[in-house]
Short mmCIF file of C-alpha atoms in Angstrom, two decimals:
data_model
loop_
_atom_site.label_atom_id
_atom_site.label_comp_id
_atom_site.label_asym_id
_atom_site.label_seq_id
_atom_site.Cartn_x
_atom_site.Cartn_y
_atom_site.Cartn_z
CA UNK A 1 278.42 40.98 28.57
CA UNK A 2 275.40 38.65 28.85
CA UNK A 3 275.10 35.74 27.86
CA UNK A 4 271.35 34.58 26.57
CA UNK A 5 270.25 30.67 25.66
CA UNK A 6 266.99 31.02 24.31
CA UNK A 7 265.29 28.47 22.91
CA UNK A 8 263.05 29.42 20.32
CA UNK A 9 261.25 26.06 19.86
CA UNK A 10 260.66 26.29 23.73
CA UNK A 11 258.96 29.67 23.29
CA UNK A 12 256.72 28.58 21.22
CA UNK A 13 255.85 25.82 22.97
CA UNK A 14 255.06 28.16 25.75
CA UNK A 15 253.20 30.48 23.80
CA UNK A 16 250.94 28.04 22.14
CA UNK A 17 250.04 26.69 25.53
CA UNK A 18 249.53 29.78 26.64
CA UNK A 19 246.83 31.17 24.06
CA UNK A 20 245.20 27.68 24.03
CA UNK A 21 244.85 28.09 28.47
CA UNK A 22 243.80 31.66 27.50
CA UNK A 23 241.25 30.01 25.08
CA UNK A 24 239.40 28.54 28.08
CA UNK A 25 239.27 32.23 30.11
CA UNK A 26 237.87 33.70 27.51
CA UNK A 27 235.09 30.97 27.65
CA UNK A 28 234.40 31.37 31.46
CA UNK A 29 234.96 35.28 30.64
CA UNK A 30 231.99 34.75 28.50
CA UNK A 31 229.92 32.69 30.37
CA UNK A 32 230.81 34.57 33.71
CA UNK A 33 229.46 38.01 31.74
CA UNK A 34 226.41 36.01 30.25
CA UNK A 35 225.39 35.00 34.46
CA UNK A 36 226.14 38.05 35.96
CA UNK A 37 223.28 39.78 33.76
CA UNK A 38 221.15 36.88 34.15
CA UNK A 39 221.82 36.87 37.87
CA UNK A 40 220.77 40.64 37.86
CA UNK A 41 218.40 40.75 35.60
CA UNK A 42 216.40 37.71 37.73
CA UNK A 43 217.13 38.96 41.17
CA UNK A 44 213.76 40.21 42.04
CA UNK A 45 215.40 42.93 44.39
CA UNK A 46 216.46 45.97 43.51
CA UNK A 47 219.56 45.95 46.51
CA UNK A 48 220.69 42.29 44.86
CA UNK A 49 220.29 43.56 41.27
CA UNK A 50 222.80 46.99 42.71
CA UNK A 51 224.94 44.52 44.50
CA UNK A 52 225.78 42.12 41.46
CA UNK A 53 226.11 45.09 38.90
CA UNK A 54 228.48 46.90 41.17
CA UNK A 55 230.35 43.67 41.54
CA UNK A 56 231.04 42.99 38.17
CA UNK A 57 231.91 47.12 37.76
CA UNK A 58 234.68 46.98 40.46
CA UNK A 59 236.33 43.86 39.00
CA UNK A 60 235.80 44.42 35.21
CA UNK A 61 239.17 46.07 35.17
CA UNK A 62 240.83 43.12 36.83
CA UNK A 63 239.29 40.83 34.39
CA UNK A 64 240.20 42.68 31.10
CA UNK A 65 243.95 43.45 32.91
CA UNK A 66 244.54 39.81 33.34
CA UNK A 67 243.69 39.16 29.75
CA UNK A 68 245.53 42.17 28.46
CA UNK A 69 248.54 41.55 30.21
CA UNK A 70 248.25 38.06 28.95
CA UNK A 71 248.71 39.14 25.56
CA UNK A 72 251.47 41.97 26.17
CA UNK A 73 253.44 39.23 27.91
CA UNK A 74 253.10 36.56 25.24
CA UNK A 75 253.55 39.47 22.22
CA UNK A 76 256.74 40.50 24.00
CA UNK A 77 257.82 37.06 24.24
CA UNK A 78 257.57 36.46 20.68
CA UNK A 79 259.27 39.50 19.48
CA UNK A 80 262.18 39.11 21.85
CA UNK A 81 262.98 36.01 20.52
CA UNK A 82 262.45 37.06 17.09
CA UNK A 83 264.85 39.87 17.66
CA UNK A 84 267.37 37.35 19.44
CA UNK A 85 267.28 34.98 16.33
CA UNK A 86 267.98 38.05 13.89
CA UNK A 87 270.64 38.90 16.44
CA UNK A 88 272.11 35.58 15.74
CA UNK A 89 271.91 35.55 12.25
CA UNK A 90 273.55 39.12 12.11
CA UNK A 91 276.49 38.14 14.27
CA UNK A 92 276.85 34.99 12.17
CA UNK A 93 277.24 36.76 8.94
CA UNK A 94 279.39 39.59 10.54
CA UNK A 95 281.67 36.63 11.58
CA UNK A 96 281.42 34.84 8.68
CA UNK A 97 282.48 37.83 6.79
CA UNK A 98 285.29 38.67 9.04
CA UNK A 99 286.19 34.93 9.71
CA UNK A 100 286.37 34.82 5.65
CA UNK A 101 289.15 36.94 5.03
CA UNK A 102 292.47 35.81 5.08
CA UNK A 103 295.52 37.61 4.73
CA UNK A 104 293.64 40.38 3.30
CA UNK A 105 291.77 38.26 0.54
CA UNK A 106 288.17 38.28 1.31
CA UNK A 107 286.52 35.05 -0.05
CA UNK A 108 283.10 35.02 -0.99
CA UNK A 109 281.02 32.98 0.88
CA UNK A 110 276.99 32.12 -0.39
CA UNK A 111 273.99 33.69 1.64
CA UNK A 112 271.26 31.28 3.07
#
């Protein structure tokens, strides 16, 4: 059976980083997007102008993938350990429950 040690705190931690990083990329996303019209729009040659637009076609989907897989991987992150914690709590209170009962008396015991 495996054996799991997450720390949720950690993930967090990790996760808040992690958007705040992804904060900055957006920024230079942005900014990139803003220049490579400028840059096209300016370049006085039609060949340049093809060149730059063509550029930013062919690695569009790299830019948007990073970003998207950014967010899949943090989401997943989060919900794992959100399903890890309810794991937790379910196997407490099955234990509890089961730990409870004594010689066939079950005791009540209160509910967080």
């Amino acid at each position: 059976m495996a054996k799991w040690d997450i720390e949720p705190a950690g993930v967090r931690g990790v996760v808040i980083r992690t958007q705040a990083a992804g904060q900055g990329f957006e920024k230079a996303g942005r900014s990139y997007a803003g220049g490579a019209r400028g840059a096209a729009g300016s370049a006085g040659s039609p060949l340049v102008t093809l060149a730059l637009q063509s550029f930013a076609k062919h690695h569009r989907r790299t830019l948007t993938g990073l970003v998207d897989k950014t967010v899949a991987s943090l989401t997943a992150a989060v919900e794992a350990t959100n399903a890890y914690l309810d794991g937790d709590l379910e196997m407490a209170e099955r234990a509890q429950r089961h730990g409870a009962t004594t010689n066939g008396v079950h005791k009540q015991l209160p509910r967080r």
